[in-house]
PDB file of C-alpha atoms in Angstrom:
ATOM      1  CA  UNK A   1     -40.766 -88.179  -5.730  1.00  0.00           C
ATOM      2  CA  UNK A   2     -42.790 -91.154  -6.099  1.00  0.00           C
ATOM      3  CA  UNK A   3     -46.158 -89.328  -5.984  1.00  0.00           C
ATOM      4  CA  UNK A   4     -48.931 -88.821  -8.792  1.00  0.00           C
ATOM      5  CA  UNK A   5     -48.756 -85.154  -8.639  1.00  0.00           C
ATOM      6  CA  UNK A   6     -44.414 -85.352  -9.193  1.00  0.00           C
ATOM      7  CA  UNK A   7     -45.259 -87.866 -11.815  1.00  0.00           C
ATOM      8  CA  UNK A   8     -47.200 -85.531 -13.427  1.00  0.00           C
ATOM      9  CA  UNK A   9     -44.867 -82.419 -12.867  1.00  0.00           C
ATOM     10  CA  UNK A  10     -42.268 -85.137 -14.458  1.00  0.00           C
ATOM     11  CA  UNK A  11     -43.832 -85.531 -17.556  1.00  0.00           C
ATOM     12  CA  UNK A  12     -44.853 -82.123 -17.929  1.00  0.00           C
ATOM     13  CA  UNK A  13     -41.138 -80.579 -17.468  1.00  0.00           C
ATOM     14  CA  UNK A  14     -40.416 -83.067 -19.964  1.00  0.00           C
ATOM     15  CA  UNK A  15     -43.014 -82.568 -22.681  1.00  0.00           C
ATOM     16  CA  UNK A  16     -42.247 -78.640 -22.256  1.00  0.00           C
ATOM     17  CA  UNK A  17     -38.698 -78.982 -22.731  1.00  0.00           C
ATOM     18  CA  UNK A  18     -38.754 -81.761 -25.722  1.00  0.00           C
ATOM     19  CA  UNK A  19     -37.903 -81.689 -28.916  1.00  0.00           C
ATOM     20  CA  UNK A  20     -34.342 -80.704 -28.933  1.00  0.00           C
ATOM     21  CA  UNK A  21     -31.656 -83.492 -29.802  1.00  0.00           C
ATOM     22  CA  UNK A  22     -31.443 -86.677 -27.430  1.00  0.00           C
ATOM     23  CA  UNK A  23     -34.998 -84.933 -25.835  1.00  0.00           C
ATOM     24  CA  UNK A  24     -38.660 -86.230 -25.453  1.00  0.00           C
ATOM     25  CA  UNK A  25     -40.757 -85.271 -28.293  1.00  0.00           C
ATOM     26  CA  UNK A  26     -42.927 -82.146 -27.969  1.00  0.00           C
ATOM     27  CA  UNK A  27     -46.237 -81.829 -29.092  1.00  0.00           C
ATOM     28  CA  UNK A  28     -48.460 -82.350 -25.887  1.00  0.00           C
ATOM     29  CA  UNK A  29     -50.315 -79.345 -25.064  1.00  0.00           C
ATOM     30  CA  UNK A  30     -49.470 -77.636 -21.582  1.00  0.00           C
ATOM     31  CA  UNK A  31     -51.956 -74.948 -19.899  1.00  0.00           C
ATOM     32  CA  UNK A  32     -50.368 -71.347 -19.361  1.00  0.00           C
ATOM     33  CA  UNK A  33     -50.305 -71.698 -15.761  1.00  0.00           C
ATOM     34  CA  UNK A  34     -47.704 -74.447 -15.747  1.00  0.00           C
ATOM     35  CA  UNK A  35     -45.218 -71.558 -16.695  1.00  0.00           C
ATOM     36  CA  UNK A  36     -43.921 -68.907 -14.688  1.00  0.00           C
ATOM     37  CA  UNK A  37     -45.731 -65.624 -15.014  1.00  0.00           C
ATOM     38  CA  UNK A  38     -45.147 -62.366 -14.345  1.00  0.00           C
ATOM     39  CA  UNK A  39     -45.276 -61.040 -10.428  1.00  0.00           C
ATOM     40  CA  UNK A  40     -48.480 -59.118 -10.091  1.00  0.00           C
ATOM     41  CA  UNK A  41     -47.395 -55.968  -7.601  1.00  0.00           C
ATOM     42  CA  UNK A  42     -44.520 -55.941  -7.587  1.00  0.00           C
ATOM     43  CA  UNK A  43     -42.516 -52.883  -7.592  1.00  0.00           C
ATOM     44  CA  UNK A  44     -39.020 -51.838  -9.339  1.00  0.00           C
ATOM     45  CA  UNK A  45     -37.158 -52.863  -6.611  1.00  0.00           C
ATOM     46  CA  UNK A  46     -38.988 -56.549  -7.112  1.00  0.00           C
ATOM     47  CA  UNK A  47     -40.018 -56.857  -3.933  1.00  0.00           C
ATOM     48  CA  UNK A  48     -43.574 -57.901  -3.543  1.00  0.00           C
ATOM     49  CA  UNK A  49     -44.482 -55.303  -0.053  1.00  0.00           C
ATOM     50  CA  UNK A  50     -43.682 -52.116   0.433  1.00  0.00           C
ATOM     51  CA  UNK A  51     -40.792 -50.969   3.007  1.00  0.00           C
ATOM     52  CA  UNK A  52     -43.200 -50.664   5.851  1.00  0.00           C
ATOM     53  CA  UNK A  53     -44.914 -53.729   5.808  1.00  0.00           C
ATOM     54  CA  UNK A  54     -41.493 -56.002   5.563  1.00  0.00           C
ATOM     55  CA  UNK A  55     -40.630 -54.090   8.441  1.00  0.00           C
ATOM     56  CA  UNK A  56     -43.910 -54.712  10.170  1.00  0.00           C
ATOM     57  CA  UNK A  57     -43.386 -58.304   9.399  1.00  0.00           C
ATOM     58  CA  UNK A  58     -39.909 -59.174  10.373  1.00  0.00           C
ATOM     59  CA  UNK A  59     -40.751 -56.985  13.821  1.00  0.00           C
ATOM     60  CA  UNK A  60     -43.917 -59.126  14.874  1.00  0.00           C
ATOM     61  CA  UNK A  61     -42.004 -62.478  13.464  1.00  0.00           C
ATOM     62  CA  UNK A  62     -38.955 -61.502  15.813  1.00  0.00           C
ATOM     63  CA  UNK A  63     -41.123 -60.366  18.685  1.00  0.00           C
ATOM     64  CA  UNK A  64     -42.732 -63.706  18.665  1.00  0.00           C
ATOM     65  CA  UNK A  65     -39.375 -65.601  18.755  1.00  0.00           C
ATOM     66  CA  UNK A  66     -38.258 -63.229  21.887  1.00  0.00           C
ATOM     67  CA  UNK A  67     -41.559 -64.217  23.191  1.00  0.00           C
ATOM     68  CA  UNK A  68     -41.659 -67.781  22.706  1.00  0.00           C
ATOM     69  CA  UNK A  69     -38.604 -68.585  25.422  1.00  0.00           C
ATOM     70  CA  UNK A  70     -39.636 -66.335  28.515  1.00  0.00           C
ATOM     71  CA  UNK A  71     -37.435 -68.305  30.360  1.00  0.00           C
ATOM     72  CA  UNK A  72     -34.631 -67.132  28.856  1.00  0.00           C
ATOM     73  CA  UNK A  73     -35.586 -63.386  29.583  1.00  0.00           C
ATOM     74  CA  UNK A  74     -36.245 -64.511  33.188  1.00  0.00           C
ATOM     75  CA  UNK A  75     -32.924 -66.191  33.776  1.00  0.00           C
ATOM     76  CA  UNK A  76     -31.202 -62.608  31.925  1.00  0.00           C
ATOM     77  CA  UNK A  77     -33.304 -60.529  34.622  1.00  0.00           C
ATOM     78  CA  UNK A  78     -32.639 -63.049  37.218  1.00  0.00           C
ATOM     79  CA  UNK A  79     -28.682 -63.178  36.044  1.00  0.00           C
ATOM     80  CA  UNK A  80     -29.084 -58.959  36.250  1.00  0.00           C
ATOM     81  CA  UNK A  81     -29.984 -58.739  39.854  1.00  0.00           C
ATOM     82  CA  UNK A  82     -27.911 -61.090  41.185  1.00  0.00           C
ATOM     83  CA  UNK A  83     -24.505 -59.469  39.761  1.00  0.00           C
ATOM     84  CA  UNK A  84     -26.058 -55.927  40.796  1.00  0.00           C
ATOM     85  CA  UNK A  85     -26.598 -57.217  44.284  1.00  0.00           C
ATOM     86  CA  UNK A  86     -23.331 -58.708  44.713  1.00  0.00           C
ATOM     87  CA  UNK A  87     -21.678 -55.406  43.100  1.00  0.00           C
ATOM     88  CA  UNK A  88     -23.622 -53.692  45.778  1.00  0.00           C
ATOM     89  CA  UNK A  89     -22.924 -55.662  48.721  1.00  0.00           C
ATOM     90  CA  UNK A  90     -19.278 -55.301  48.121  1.00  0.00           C
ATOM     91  CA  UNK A  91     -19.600 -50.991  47.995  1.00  0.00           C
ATOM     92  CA  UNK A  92     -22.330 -50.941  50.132  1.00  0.00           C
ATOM     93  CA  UNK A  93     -22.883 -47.176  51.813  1.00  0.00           C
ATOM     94  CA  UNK A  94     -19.969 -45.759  50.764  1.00  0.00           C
ATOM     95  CA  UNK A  95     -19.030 -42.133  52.179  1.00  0.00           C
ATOM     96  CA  UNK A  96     -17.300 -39.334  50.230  1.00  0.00           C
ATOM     97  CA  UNK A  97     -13.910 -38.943  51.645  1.00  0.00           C
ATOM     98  CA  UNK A  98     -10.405 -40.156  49.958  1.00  0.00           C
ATOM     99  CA  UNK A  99     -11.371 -44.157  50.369  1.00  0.00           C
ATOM    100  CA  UNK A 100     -14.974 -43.953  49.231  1.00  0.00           C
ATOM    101  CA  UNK A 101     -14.328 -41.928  46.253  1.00  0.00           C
ATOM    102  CA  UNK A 102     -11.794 -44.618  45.162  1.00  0.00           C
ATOM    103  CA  UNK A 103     -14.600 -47.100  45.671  1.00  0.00           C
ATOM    104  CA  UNK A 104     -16.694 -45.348  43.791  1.00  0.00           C
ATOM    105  CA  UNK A 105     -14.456 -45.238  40.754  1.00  0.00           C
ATOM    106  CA  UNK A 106     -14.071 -48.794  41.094  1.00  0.00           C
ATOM    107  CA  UNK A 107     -17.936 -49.693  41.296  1.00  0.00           C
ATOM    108  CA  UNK A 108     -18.285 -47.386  38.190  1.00  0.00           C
ATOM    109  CA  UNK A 109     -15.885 -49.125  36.037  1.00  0.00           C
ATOM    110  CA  UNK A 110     -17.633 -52.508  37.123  1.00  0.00           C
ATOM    111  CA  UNK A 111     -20.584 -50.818  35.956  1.00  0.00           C
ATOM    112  CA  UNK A 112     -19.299 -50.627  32.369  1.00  0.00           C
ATOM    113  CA  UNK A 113     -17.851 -53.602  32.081  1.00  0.00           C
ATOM    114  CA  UNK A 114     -20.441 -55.524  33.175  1.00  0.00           C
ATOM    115  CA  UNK A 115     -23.061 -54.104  30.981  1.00  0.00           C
ATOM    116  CA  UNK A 116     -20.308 -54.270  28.288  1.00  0.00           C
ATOM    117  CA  UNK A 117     -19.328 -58.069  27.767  1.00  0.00           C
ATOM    118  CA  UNK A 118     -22.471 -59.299  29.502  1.00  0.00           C
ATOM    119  CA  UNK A 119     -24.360 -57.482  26.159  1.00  0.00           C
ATOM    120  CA  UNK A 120     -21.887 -58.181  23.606  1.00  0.00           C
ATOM    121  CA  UNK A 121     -21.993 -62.048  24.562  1.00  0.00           C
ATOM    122  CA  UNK A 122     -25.586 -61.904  24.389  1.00  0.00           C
ATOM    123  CA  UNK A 123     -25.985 -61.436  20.731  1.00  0.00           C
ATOM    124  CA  UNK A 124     -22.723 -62.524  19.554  1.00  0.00           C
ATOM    125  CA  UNK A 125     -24.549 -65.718  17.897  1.00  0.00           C
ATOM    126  CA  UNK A 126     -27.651 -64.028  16.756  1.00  0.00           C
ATOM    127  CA  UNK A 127     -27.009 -63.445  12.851  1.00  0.00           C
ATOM    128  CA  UNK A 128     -24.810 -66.750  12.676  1.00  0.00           C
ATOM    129  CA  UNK A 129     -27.219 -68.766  14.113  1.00  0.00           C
ATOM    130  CA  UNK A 130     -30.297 -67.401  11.859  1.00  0.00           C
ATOM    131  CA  UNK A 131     -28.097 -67.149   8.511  1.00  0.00           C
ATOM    132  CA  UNK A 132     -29.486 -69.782   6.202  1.00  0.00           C
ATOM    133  CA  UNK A 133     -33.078 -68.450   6.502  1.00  0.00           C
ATOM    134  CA  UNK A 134     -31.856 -64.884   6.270  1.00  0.00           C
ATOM    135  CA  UNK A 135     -30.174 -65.835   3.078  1.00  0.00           C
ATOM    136  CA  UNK A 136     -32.937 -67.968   1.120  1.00  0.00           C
ATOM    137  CA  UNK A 137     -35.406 -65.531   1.886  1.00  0.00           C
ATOM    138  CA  UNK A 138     -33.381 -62.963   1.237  1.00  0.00           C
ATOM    139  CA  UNK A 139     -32.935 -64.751  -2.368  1.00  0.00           C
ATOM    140  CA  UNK A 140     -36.266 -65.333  -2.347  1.00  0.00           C
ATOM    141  CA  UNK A 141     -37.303 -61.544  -2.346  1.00  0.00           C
ATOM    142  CA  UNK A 142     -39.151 -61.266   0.710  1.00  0.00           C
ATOM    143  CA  UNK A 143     -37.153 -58.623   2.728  1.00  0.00           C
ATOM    144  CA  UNK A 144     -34.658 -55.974   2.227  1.00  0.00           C
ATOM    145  CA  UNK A 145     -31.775 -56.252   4.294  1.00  0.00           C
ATOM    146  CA  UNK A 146     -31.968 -52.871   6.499  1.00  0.00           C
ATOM    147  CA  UNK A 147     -36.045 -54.000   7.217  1.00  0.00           C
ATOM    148  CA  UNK A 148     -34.324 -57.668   8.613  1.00  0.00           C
ATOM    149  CA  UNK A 149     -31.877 -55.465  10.893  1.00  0.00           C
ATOM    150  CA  UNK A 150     -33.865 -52.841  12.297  1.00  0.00           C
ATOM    151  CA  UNK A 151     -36.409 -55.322  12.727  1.00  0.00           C
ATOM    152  CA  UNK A 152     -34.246 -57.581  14.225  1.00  0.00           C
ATOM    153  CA  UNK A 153     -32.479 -55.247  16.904  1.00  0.00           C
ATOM    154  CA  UNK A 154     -35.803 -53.125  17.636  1.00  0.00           C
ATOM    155  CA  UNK A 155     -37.585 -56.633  18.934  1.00  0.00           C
ATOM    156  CA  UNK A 156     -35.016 -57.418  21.174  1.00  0.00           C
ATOM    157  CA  UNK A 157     -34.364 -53.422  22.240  1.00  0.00           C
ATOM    158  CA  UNK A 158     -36.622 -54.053  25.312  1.00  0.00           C
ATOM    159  CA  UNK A 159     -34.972 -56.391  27.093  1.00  0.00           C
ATOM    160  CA  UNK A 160     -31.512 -54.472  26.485  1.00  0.00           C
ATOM    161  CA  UNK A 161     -33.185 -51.489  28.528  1.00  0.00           C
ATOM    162  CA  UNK A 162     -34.788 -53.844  31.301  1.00  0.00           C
ATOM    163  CA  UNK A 163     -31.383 -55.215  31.715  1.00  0.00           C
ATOM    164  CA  UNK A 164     -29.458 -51.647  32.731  1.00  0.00           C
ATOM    165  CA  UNK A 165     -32.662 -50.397  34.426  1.00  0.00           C
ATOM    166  CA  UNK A 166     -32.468 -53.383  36.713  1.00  0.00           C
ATOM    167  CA  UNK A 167     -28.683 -53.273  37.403  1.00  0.00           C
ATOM    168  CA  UNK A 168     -28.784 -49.827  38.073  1.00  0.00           C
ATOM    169  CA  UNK A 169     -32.029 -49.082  40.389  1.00  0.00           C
ATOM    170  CA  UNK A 170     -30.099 -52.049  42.644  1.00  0.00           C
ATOM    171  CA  UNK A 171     -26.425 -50.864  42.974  1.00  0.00           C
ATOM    172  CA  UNK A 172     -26.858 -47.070  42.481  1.00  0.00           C
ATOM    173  CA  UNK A 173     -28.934 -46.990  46.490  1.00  0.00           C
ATOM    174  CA  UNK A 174     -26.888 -49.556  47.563  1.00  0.00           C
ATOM    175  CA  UNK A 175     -23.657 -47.883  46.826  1.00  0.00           C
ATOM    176  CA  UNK A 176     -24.765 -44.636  48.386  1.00  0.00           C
ATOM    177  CA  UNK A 177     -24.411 -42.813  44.256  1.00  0.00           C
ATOM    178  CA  UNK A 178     -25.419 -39.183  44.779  1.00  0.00           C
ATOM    179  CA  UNK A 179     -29.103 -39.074  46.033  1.00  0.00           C
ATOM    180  CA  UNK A 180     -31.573 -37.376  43.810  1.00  0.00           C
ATOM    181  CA  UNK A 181     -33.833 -38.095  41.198  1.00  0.00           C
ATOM    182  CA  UNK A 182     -31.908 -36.363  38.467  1.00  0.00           C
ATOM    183  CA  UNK A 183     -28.787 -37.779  38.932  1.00  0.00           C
ATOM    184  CA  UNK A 184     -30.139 -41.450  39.089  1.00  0.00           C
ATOM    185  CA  UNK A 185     -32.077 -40.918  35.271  1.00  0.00           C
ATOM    186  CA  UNK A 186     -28.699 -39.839  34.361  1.00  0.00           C
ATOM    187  CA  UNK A 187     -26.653 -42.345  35.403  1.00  0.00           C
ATOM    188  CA  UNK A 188     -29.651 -45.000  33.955  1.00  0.00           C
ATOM    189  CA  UNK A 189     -29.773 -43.083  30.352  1.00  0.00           C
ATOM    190  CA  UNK A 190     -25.236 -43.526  30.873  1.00  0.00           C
ATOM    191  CA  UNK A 191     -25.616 -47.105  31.147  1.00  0.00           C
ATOM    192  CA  UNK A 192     -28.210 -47.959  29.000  1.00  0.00           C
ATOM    193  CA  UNK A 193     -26.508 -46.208  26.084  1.00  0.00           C
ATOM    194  CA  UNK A 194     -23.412 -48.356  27.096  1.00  0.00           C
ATOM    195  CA  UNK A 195     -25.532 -51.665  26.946  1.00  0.00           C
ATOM    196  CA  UNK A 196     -26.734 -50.855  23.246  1.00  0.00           C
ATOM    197  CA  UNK A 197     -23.835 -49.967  22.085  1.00  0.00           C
ATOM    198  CA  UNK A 198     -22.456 -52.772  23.384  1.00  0.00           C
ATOM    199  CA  UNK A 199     -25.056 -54.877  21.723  1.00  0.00           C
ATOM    200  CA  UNK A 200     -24.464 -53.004  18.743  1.00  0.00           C
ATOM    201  CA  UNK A 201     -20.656 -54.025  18.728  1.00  0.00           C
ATOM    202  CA  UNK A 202     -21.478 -57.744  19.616  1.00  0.00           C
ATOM    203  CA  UNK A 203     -23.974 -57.656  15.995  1.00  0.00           C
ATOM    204  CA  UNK A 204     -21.151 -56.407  14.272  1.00  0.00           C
ATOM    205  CA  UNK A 205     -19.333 -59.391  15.536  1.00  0.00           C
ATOM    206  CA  UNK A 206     -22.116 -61.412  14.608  1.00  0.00           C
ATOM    207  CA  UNK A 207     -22.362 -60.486  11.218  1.00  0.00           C
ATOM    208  CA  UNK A 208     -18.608 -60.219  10.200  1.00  0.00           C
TER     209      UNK A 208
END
Protein backbone atom coordinates (compact mmCIF):
# COMPACT_ATOMS: atom_id res chain seq x y z
CA UNK A 1 0.00 0.00 0.00
CA UNK A 2 2.68 2.28 0.83
CA UNK A 3 4.83 1.45 -2.24
CA UNK A 4 5.83 3.67 -5.39
CA UNK A 5 4.33 1.34 -7.80
CA UNK A 6 0.57 1.45 -5.56
CA UNK A 7 1.20 5.12 -5.44
CA UNK A 8 1.28 5.21 -8.88
CA UNK A 9 -1.64 2.66 -9.55
CA UNK A 10 -3.39 5.28 -6.95
CA UNK A 11 -3.17 8.14 -8.94
CA UNK A 12 -3.78 6.51 -12.06
CA UNK A 13 -7.29 4.84 -10.92
CA UNK A 14 -7.92 8.23 -9.91
CA UNK A 15 -7.03 10.37 -12.92
CA UNK A 16 -9.02 7.60 -15.07
CA UNK A 17 -12.03 7.82 -13.12
CA UNK A 18 -12.10 11.86 -12.56
CA UNK A 19 -14.11 14.27 -13.61
CA UNK A 20 -17.46 13.32 -12.37
CA UNK A 21 -18.97 15.40 -9.35
CA UNK A 22 -16.98 15.39 -5.91
CA UNK A 23 -14.05 13.45 -8.34
CA UNK A 24 -10.35 14.30 -9.24
CA UNK A 25 -10.11 16.21 -12.36
CA UNK A 26 -9.37 14.31 -15.59
CA UNK A 27 -7.19 15.36 -18.12
CA UNK A 28 -3.86 13.35 -17.50
CA UNK A 29 -3.14 11.10 -20.25
CA UNK A 30 -3.12 7.22 -19.40
CA UNK A 31 -1.41 4.54 -21.87
CA UNK A 32 -3.91 1.79 -23.30
CA UNK A 33 -2.39 -0.87 -21.37
CA UNK A 34 -3.50 0.49 -18.02
CA UNK A 35 -7.06 -0.74 -19.13
CA UNK A 36 -8.36 -4.05 -19.37
CA UNK A 37 -8.24 -5.57 -22.82
CA UNK A 38 -9.72 -8.10 -24.49
CA UNK A 39 -8.56 -12.00 -23.70
CA UNK A 40 -6.50 -13.08 -26.64
CA UNK A 41 -7.63 -17.05 -27.13
CA UNK A 42 -10.02 -17.38 -25.58
CA UNK A 43 -12.87 -19.41 -26.64
CA UNK A 44 -16.88 -19.01 -26.28
CA UNK A 45 -16.95 -20.76 -23.30
CA UNK A 46 -14.21 -17.97 -21.93
CA UNK A 47 -11.97 -20.21 -20.82
CA UNK A 48 -8.45 -19.52 -21.84
CA UNK A 49 -7.30 -23.76 -22.56
CA UNK A 50 -9.00 -26.13 -24.15
CA UNK A 51 -10.83 -29.16 -22.21
CA UNK A 52 -7.81 -31.36 -22.43
CA UNK A 53 -5.22 -29.31 -21.23
CA UNK A 54 -7.29 -28.12 -17.88
CA UNK A 55 -7.60 -31.64 -17.44
CA UNK A 56 -3.94 -32.30 -18.00
CA UNK A 57 -3.30 -29.60 -15.54
CA UNK A 58 -5.47 -30.22 -12.59
CA UNK A 59 -4.24 -34.18 -13.01
CA UNK A 60 -0.36 -33.41 -12.74
CA UNK A 61 -1.22 -30.48 -9.99
CA UNK A 62 -3.20 -33.25 -7.94
CA UNK A 63 -0.69 -35.99 -8.61
CA UNK A 64 1.92 -33.81 -7.14
CA UNK A 65 -0.11 -33.10 -3.94
CA UNK A 66 -0.70 -37.12 -3.57
CA UNK A 67 2.94 -37.23 -4.08
CA UNK A 68 4.21 -34.70 -1.84
CA UNK A 69 3.05 -36.70 1.62
CA UNK A 70 4.28 -40.40 0.89
CA UNK A 71 3.94 -40.92 4.32
CA UNK A 72 0.55 -40.72 4.33
CA UNK A 73 0.20 -43.43 1.51
CA UNK A 74 2.61 -45.56 3.59
CA UNK A 75 0.73 -45.37 6.85
CA UNK A 76 -2.82 -46.21 4.42
CA UNK A 77 -0.80 -49.38 3.04
CA UNK A 78 0.65 -50.01 6.36
CA UNK A 79 -3.06 -49.41 8.07
CA UNK A 80 -4.27 -52.05 4.98
CA UNK A 81 -2.17 -54.96 5.98
CA UNK A 82 -2.46 -54.83 9.37
CA UNK A 83 -6.49 -55.02 9.43
CA UNK A 84 -6.15 -57.80 6.57
CA UNK A 85 -3.81 -59.74 8.77
CA UNK A 86 -5.79 -59.53 11.80
CA UNK A 87 -9.08 -60.40 9.63
CA UNK A 88 -7.05 -63.35 8.59
CA UNK A 89 -5.71 -64.58 11.71
CA UNK A 90 -9.12 -64.70 13.16
CA UNK A 91 -10.56 -67.14 9.89
CA UNK A 92 -7.46 -68.59 9.35
CA UNK A 93 -7.78 -72.11 7.17
CA UNK A 94 -11.17 -72.43 7.28
CA UNK A 95 -12.78 -75.82 5.88
CA UNK A 96 -16.07 -76.12 3.96
CA UNK A 97 -18.48 -77.83 6.18
CA UNK A 98 -21.61 -76.13 8.17
CA UNK A 99 -19.10 -73.97 10.64
CA UNK A 100 -16.63 -72.81 8.02
CA UNK A 101 -19.13 -71.72 5.59
CA UNK A 102 -20.64 -69.51 8.36
CA UNK A 103 -17.15 -68.14 8.81
CA UNK A 104 -16.83 -67.47 5.58
CA UNK A 105 -19.94 -65.35 5.33
CA UNK A 106 -18.76 -63.54 8.20
CA UNK A 107 -15.11 -62.76 6.82
CA UNK A 108 -16.95 -61.63 3.59
CA UNK A 109 -19.13 -59.13 5.14
CA UNK A 110 -15.94 -57.79 7.06
CA UNK A 111 -14.60 -57.57 3.73
CA UNK A 112 -17.17 -54.96 2.66
CA UNK A 113 -17.35 -53.11 5.41
CA UNK A 114 -14.01 -52.56 5.85
CA UNK A 115 -13.25 -51.39 2.43
CA UNK A 116 -16.55 -49.43 2.81
CA UNK A 117 -16.11 -46.85 5.78
CA UNK A 118 -12.33 -47.17 5.73
CA UNK A 119 -12.79 -45.40 1.89
CA UNK A 120 -15.60 -43.21 2.56
CA UNK A 121 -13.64 -41.65 5.66
CA UNK A 122 -10.77 -41.23 3.53
CA UNK A 123 -12.07 -38.55 1.31
CA UNK A 124 -14.84 -37.31 3.31
CA UNK A 125 -12.75 -33.89 3.81
CA UNK A 126 -11.27 -33.67 0.41
CA UNK A 127 -13.58 -30.98 -1.43
CA UNK A 128 -14.21 -29.10 2.01
CA UNK A 129 -10.86 -28.78 2.77
CA UNK A 130 -9.72 -27.49 -0.89
CA UNK A 131 -12.98 -25.20 -1.40
CA UNK A 132 -11.73 -21.65 -1.36
CA UNK A 133 -9.13 -22.31 -4.11
CA UNK A 134 -11.61 -24.38 -6.06
CA UNK A 135 -13.92 -21.45 -5.94
CA UNK A 136 -11.57 -18.33 -6.84
CA UNK A 137 -10.15 -20.14 -9.54
CA UNK A 138 -13.08 -21.37 -10.55
CA UNK A 139 -14.20 -17.48 -10.69
CA UNK A 140 -11.20 -16.80 -12.08
CA UNK A 141 -11.79 -18.96 -15.32
CA UNK A 142 -9.14 -21.36 -15.12
CA UNK A 143 -11.02 -24.75 -14.97
CA UNK A 144 -14.32 -26.19 -15.71
CA UNK A 145 -15.79 -27.97 -13.00
CA UNK A 146 -16.05 -31.72 -14.48
CA UNK A 147 -11.94 -31.20 -15.57
CA UNK A 148 -11.40 -30.30 -11.41
CA UNK A 149 -13.38 -33.68 -10.59
CA UNK A 150 -12.18 -36.16 -12.88
CA UNK A 151 -8.93 -34.75 -12.32
CA UNK A 152 -9.27 -34.82 -8.87
CA UNK A 153 -10.57 -38.53 -8.33
CA UNK A 154 -8.33 -40.03 -11.29
CA UNK A 155 -4.98 -38.78 -9.20
CA UNK A 156 -5.92 -40.36 -6.23
CA UNK A 157 -7.58 -43.67 -8.20
CA UNK A 158 -4.23 -45.50 -7.58
CA UNK A 159 -4.00 -45.69 -4.22
CA UNK A 160 -7.86 -46.71 -3.97
CA UNK A 161 -6.80 -49.94 -6.04
CA UNK A 162 -3.46 -50.58 -3.99
CA UNK A 163 -5.60 -50.44 -0.98
CA UNK A 164 -8.17 -53.58 -1.98
CA UNK A 165 -5.31 -55.34 -3.83
CA UNK A 166 -3.41 -55.40 -0.58
CA UNK A 167 -6.33 -56.41 1.72
CA UNK A 168 -7.31 -58.99 -0.45
CA UNK A 169 -3.97 -60.94 -1.68
CA UNK A 170 -3.54 -61.16 2.48
CA UNK A 171 -6.92 -62.51 3.80
CA UNK A 172 -8.22 -64.34 0.67
CA UNK A 173 -4.93 -67.36 1.31
CA UNK A 174 -5.22 -66.90 4.72
CA UNK A 175 -8.84 -67.64 4.97
CA UNK A 176 -8.55 -70.71 2.79
CA UNK A 177 -11.19 -68.55 -0.19
CA UNK A 178 -11.54 -71.03 -3.05
CA UNK A 179 -8.02 -71.71 -4.56
CA UNK A 180 -7.50 -70.69 -8.11
CA UNK A 181 -6.38 -67.95 -10.03
CA UNK A 182 -9.74 -67.01 -11.45
CA UNK A 183 -11.60 -66.86 -8.54
CA UNK A 184 -9.00 -64.66 -6.62
CA UNK A 185 -9.11 -61.74 -9.80
CA UNK A 186 -12.70 -62.01 -9.13
CA UNK A 187 -13.03 -61.55 -5.78
CA UNK A 188 -10.09 -58.50 -6.21
CA UNK A 189 -12.16 -56.77 -9.27
CA UNK A 190 -15.56 -57.39 -6.25
CA UNK A 191 -13.75 -55.43 -3.81
CA UNK A 192 -12.12 -52.95 -5.60
CA UNK A 193 -15.37 -51.85 -7.24
CA UNK A 194 -16.72 -51.69 -3.59
CA UNK A 195 -13.74 -49.38 -2.48
CA UNK A 196 -14.52 -46.79 -5.39
CA UNK A 197 -17.74 -46.70 -4.97
CA UNK A 198 -17.29 -46.20 -1.65
CA UNK A 199 -14.98 -43.36 -2.35
CA UNK A 200 -17.38 -42.17 -4.70
CA UNK A 201 -20.16 -41.94 -1.92
CA UNK A 202 -17.69 -40.34 0.65
CA UNK A 203 -17.09 -37.25 -2.42
CA UNK A 204 -20.61 -36.92 -2.55
CA UNK A 205 -20.47 -36.34 1.11
CA UNK A 206 -17.74 -34.10 0.60
CA UNK A 207 -19.24 -31.93 -1.74
CA UNK A 208 -22.88 -31.67 -0.35
Amino acid sequence: AVSPIARDILETASVTGGGGPGGPPGGKHVDDPYFLQPMEGVDGTGYRSSWWTQFYCILWRSWLSVLKDPMLVKVRLLQTAMVASLIGSIYFGQVLDQDGVMNINGSLFLFLTNMTFQNVFAVINVFSAELPVFLREKRSRLYRVDTYFLGKTIAELPLFIAVPFVFTSITYPMIGLKAGLSHYLTTLFIVTLVANVSTSFGYLISCA
